[in-house]
Coordinates of C-alpha atoms and ligand atoms in Angstrom, one line a residue:
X8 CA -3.5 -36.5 11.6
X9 CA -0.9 -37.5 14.3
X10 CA -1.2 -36.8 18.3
X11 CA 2.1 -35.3 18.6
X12 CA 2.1 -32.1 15.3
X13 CA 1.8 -28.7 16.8
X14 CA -0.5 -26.4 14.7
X15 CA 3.3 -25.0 13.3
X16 CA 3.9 -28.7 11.7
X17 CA 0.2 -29.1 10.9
X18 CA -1.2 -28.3 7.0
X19 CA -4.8 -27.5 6.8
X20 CA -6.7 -27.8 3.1
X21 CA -9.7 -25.2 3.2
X22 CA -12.2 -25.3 0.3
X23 CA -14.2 -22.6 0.3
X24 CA -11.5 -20.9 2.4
X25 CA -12.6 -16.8 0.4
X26 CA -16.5 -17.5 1.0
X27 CA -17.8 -16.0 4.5
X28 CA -17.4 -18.9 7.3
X29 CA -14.2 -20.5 5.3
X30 CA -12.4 -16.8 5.4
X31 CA -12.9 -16.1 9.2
X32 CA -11.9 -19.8 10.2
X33 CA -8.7 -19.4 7.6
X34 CA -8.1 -16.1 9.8
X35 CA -8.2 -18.2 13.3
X36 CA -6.1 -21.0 11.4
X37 CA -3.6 -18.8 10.5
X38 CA -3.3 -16.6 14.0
X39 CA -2.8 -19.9 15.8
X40 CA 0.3 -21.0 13.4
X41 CA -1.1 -23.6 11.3
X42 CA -0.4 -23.7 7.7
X43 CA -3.0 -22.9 5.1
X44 CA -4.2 -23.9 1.9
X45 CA -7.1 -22.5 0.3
X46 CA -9.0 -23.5 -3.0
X47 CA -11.5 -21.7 -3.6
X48 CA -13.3 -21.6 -7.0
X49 CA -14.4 -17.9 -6.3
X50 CA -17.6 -19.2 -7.7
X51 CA -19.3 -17.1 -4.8
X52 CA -16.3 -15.1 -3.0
X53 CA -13.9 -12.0 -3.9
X54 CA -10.2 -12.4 -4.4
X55 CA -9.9 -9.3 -2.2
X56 CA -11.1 -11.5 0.7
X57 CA -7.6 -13.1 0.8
X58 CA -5.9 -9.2 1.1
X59 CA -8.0 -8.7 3.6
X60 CA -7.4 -11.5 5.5
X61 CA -3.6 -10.6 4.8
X62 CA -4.3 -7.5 6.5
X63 CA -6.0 -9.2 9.6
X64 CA -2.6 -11.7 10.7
X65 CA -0.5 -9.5 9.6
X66 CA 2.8 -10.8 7.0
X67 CA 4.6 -13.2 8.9
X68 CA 1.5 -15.6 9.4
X69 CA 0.2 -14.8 6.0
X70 CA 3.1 -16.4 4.5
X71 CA 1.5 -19.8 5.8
X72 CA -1.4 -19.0 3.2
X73 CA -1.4 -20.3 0.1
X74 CA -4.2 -20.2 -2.1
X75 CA -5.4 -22.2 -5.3
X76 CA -8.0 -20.9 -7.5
X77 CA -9.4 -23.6 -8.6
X78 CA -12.7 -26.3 -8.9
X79 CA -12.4 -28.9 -5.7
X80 CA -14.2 -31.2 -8.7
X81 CA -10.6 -30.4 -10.7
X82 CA -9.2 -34.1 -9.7
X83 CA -6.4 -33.0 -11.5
X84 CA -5.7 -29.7 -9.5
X85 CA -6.6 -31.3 -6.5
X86 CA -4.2 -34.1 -7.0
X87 CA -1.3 -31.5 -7.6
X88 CA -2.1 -29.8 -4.5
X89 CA -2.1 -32.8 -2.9
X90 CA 1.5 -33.5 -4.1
X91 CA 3.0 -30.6 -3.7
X92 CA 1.5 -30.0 0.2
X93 CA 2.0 -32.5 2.8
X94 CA -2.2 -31.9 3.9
X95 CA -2.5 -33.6 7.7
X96 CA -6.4 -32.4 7.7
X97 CA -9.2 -30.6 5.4
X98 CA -11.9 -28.6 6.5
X99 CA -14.4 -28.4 3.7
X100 CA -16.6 -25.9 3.1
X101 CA -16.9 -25.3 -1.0
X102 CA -20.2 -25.6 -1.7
X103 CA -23.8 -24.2 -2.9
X104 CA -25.9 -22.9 -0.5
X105 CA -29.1 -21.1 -1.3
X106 CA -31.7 -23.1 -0.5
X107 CA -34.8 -20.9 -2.9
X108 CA -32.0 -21.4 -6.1
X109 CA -31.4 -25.2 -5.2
X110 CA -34.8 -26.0 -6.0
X111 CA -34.5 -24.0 -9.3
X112 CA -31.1 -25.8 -9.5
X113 CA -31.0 -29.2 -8.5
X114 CA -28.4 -30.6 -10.9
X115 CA -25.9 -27.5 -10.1
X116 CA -26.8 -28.3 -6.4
X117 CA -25.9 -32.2 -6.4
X118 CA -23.2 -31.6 -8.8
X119 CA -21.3 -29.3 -6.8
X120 CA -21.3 -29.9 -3.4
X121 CA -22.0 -33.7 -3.8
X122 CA -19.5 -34.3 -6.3
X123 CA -16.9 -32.2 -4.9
X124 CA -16.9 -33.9 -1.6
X125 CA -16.5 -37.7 -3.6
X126 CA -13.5 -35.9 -5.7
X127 CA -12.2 -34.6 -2.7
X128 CA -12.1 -37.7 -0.2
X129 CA -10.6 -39.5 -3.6
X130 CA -8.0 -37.7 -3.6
X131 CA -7.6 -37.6 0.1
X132 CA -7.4 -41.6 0.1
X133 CA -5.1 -42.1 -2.5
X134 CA -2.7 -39.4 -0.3
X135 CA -3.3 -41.3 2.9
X136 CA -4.9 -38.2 4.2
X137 CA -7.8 -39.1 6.0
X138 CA -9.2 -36.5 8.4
X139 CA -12.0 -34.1 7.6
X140 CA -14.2 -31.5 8.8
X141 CA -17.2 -30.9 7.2
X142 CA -19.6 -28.5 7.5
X143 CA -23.0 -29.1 7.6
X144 CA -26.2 -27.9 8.7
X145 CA -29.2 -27.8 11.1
X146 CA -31.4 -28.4 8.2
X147 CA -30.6 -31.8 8.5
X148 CA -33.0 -32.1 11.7
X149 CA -35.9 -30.5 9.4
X150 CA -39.1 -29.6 11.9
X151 CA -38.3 -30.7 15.4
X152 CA -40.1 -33.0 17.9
X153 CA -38.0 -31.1 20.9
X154 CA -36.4 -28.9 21.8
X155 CA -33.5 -28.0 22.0
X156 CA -31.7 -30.5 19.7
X157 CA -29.3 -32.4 20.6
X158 CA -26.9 -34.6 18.3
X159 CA -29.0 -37.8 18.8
X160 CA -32.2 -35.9 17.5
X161 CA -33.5 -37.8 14.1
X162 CA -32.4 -36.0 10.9
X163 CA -35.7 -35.4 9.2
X164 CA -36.6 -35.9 5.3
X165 CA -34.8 -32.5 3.6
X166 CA -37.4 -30.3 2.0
X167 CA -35.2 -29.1 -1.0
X168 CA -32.0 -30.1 -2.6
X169 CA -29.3 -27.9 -0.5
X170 CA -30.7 -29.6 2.1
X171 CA -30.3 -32.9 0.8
X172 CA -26.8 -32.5 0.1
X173 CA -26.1 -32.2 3.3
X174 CA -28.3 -34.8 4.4
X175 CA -26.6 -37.3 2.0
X176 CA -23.0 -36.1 2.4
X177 CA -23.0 -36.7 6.2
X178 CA -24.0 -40.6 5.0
X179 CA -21.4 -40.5 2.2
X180 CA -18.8 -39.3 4.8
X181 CA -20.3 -41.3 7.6
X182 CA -19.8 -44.9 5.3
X183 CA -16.1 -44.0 4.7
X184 CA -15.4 -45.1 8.6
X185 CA -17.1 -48.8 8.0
X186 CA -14.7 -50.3 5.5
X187 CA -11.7 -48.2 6.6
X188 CA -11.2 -47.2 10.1
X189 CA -8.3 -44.8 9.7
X190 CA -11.0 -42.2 8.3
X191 CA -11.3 -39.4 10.9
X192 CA -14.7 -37.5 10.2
X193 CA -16.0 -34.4 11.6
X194 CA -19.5 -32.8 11.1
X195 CA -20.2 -30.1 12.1
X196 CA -23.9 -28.8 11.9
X197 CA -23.8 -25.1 12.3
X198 CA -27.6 -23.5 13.0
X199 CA -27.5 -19.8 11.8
X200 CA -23.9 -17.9 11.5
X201 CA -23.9 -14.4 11.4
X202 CA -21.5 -11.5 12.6
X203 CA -18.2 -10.8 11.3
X204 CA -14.7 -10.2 12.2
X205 CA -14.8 -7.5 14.3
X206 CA -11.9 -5.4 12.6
X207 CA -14.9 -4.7 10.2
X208 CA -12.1 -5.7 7.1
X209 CA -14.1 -9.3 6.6
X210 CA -17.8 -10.8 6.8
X211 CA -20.6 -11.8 4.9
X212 CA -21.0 -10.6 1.2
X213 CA -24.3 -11.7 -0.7
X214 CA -24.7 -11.7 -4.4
X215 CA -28.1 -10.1 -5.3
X216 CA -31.0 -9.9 -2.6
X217 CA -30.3 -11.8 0.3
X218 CA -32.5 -14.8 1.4
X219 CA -31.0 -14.9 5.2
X220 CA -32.2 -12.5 7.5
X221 CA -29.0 -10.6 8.9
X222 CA -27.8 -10.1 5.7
X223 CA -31.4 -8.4 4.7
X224 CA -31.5 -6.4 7.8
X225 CA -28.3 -5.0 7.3
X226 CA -28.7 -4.2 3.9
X227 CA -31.9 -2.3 5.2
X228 CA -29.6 -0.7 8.1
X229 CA -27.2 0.5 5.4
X230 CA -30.0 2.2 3.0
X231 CA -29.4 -0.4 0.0
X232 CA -33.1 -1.5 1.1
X233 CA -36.6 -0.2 1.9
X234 CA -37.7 -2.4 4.7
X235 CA -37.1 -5.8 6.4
X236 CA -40.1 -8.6 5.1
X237 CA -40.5 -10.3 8.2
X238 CA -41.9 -14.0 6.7
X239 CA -44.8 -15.0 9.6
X240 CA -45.8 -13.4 12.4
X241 CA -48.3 -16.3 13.5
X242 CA -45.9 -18.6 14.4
X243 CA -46.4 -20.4 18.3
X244 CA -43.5 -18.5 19.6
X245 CA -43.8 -15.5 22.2
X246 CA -44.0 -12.9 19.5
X247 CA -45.1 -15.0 16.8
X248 CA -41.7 -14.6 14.8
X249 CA -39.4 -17.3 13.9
X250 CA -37.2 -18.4 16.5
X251 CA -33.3 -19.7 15.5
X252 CA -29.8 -20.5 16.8
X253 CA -27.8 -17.6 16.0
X254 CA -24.1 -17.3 16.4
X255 CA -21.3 -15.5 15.7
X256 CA -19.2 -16.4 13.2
X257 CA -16.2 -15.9 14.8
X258 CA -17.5 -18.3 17.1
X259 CA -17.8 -20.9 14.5
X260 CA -14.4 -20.3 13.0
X261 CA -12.8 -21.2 16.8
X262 CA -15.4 -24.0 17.0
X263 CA -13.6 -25.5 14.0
X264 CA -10.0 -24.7 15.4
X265 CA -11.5 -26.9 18.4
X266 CA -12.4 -29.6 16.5
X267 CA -8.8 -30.0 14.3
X268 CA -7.3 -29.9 18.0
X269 CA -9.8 -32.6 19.0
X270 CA -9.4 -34.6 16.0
X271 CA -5.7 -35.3 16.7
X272 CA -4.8 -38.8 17.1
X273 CA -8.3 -40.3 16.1
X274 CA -10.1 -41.8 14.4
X275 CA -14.2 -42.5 13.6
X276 CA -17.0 -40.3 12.9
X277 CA -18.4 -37.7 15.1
X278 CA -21.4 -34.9 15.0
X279 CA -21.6 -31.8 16.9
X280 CA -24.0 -29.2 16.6
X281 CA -22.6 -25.7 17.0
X282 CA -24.8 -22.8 18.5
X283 CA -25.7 -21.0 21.3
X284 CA -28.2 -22.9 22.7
X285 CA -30.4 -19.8 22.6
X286 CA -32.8 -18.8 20.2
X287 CA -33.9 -15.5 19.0
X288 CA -37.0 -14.7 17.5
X289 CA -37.1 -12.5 14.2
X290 CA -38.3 -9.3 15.9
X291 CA -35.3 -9.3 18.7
X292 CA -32.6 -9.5 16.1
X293 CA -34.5 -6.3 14.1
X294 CA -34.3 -4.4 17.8
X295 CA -30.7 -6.1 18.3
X296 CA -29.5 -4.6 14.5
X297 CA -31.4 -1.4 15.4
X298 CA -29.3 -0.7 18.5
X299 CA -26.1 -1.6 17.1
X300 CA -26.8 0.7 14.3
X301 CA -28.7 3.7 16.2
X302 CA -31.7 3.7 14.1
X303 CA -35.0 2.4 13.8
X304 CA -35.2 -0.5 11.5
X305 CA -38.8 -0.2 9.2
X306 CA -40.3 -3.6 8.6
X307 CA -43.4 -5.3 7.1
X308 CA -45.0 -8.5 8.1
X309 CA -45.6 -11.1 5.3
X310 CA -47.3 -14.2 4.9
X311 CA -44.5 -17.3 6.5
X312 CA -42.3 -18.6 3.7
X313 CA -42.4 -22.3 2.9
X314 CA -40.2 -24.8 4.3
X315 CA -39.4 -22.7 7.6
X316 CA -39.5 -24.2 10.6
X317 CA -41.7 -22.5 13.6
X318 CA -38.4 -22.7 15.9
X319 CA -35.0 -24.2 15.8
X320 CA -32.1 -24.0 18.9
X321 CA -29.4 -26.3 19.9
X322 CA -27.8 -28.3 22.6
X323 CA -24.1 -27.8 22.4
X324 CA -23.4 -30.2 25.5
X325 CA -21.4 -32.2 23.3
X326 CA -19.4 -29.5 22.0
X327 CA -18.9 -28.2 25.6
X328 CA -17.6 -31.7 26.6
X329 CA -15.8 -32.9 24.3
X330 CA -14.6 -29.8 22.1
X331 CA -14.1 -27.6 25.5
X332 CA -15.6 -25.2 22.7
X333 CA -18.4 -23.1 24.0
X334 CA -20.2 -19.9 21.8
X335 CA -18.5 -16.8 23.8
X336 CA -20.7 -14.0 21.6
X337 CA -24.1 -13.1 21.8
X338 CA -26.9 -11.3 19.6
X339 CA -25.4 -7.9 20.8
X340 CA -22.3 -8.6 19.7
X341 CA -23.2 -10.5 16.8
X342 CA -25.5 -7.8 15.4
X343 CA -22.6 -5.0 16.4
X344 CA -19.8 -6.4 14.3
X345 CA -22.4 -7.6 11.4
X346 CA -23.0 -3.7 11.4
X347 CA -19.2 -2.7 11.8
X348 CA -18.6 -4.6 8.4
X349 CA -21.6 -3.5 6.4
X350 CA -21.2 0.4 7.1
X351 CA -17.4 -0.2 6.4
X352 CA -18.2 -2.0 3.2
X353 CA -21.8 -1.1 2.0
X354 CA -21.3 -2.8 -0.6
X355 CA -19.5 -5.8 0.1
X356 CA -16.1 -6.4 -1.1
X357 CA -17.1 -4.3 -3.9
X358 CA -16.2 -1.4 -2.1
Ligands
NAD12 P1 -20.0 -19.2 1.0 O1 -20.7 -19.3 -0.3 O2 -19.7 -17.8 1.4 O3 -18.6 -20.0 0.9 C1 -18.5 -21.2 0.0 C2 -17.2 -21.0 -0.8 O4 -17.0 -22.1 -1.6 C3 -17.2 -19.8 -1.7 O5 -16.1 -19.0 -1.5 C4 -17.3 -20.4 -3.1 O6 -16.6 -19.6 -4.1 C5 -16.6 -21.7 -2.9 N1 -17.0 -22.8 -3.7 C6 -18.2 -23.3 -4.0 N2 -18.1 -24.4 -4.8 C7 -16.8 -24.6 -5.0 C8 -16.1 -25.6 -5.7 N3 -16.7 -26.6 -6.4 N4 -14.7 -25.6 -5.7 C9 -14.1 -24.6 -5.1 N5 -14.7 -23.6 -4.4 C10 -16.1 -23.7 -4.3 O7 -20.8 -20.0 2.1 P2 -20.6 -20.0 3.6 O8 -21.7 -19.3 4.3 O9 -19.2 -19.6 4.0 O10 -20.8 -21.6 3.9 C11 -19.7 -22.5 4.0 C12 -20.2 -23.9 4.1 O11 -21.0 -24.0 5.3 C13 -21.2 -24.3 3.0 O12 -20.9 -25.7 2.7 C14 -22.5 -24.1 3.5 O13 -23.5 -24.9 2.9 C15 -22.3 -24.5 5.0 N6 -23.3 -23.8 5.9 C16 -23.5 -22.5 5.8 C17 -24.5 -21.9 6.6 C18 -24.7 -20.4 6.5 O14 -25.7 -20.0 7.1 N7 -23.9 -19.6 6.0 C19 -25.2 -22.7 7.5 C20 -25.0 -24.1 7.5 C21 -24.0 -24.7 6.7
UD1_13 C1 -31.9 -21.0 6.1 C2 -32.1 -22.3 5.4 C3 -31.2 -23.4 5.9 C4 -29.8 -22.9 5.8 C5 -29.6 -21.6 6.5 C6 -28.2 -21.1 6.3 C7 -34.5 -22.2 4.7 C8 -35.8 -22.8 4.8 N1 -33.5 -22.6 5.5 O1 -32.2 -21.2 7.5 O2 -31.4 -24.5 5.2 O3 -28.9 -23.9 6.4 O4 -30.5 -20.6 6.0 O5 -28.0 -20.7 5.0 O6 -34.2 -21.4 3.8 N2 -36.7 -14.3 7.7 C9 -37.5 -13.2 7.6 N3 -37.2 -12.3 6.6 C10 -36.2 -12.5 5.7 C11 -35.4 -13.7 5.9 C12 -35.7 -14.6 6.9 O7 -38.4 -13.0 8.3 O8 -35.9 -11.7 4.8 C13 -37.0 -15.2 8.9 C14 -37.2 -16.7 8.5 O9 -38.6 -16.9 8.3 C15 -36.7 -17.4 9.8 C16 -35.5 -16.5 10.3 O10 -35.8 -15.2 9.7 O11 -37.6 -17.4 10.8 C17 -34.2 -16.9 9.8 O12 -34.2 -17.1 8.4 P1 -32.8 -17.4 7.6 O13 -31.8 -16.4 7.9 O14 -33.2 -17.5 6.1 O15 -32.3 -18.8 8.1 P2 -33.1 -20.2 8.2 O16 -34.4 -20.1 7.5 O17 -33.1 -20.6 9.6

């Protein structure tokens, strides 16, 4: 991706583009001028995502969107997109990414999100197209040694598949650099998006019970559900609750406009963790959803589920520095416009 294209000149491939962090980084995308292609299975999104975001820009930088239904494993699809858009950078997000149904799932899980990304930077080569944004996760540093982490922090063994994808595509992406140094690599390891666009018209849309927290307590805070299970309240944190990273998601979609503007002109491979730096234990964001929705939020304590981690935060010094990207939002707000979109759209994009 050259130095000297403004966003105007500049052609971004999103896969995943409809799903919840791909859609509010596609809005940011398009309100800064760049063009826009989306594929997007719909495998876990609506089509009325792409209306929505329609409604968001408004016409004139809709018409930078195009959008591709279609398999990022489709080498055949992918190639044709490939020709008929001149692509300077992708940001991929198409992937699984429920951790309890990976386990029941591995194949599905390895299939998808690790084959995908091998069709994808195929294709990419073979179109001398060679810069990337990827999005991966904090459950690459598994249980931490110290806190906060920072990027040089060891990634730790995964403890189920989803977790392992990511693990092993950061490798697979991270080799590509060795043999050819025109590769331009970005991971990004987000720790826990939540929050929505604030006009309430896009944000997070789970299929069946949710396994993250916000999306659980705002189900609760909307009536579809009795009472929040909070998992563990024995952890060694000041109230005993889990403690993670939260951030907005519209923080995350201008942490990736920050790292397409970064990426300009270079080449390598480069990790940056994107949160707050604060963490929040399970029982502040239950108060922090109950003020933004003006009710009392009724929860039970449960035994801890496996595979969490006692506390997770991040050190976005990097991000600061090099990005000039910094997290603007915080639980408040995070927890407002999470509640904004669910009681406009109690149930989801289903109306
Ligand atoms: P999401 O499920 O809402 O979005 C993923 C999108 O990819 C969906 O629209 C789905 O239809 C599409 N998709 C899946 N497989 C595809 C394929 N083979 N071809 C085309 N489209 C496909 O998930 P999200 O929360 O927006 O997460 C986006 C990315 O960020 C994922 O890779 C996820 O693992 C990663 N991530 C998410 C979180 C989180 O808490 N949401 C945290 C860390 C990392
Ligand atoms: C989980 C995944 C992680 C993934 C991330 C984003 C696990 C072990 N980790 O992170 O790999 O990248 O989602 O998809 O699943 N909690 C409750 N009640 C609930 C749900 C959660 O008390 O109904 C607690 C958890 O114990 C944890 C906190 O809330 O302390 C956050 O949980 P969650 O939103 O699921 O995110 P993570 O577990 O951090």
């Amino acid at each position: 991706m050259s130095e000297t294209k403004t966003p105007q000149d500049t052609c971004v491939l999103v896969t995943g583009g409809c799903g919840f962090i791909g859609s509010h980084t596609v809005v940011v995308l398009l309100q800064r001028g760049y063009k826009v292609v989306v594929v997007d299975n719909l495998s876990n999104a609506s089509p009325v995502v792409l209306e929505r975001i329609i409604q968001i820009v408004g016409q004139e930088a809709a018409e930078q969107l195009t959008f591709c239904e279609a398999d990022v494993r489709d080498a055949e699809v992918l190639e044709k997109v490939f020709s008929q858009h001149d692509i300077d950078a992708v940001i991929h997000f198409a992937g699984y990414k429920a951790v309890g149904e990976s386990v029941q799932k591995p194949i599905e899980y390895f299939s998808n999100n690790i084959g995908n990304t091998l069709a994808l930077v195929d294709v990419m080569r073979r179109h001398d197209c060679k810069s990337i944004v990827f999005s991966s996760s904090a459950t690459v540093y598994g249980d931490p040694d110290a806190l906060p982490l920072t990027e040089e922090s060891p990634k730790k063994p995964a403890t189920n598949p989803y977790g392992w994808t990511k693990w092993m595509i950061e490798e697979i992406l991270h080799s590509l650099v060795v043999p050819d140094p025109d590769w331009n690599v970005v991971l990004l390891r987000y720790f826990n998006p939540i929050g929505a666009h604030p006009s309430g018209l896009i944000g997070e849309d789970p299929k069946g019970i949710p396994n993250n927290l916000v999306p659980y307590v705002a189900q609760v805070a909307v009536g579809r559900r009795d009472a929040v299970h909070v998992f563990g309240d024995d952890y060694d944190t000041p109230d005993g609750t889990g403690v993670r990273d939260y951030i907005h998601v519209m923080d995350l979609a201008e942490g990736h406009a920050a790292a397409l503007a970064w990426m300009a002109g270079r080449t390598g491979c480069e990790v940056f963790n994107l949160g707050t730096g604060r963490g929040s234990s399970v029982l502040e964001v239950i108060q922090a959803y109950a003020a933004a929705c003006g009710r009392e939020l009724p929860y039970v304590i449960e035994p801890r589920r496996a595979g969490d981690v006692t506390a997770n935060y991040a050190d976005c010094t990097k991000a600061r520095e090099l990005l000039g990207w910094v997290a603007r939002y915080g639980i408040a707000e995070m927890c407002r416009d999470s509640w904004n979109w669910q009681s406009h759209n109690p149930n989801g994009y289903d109306g």
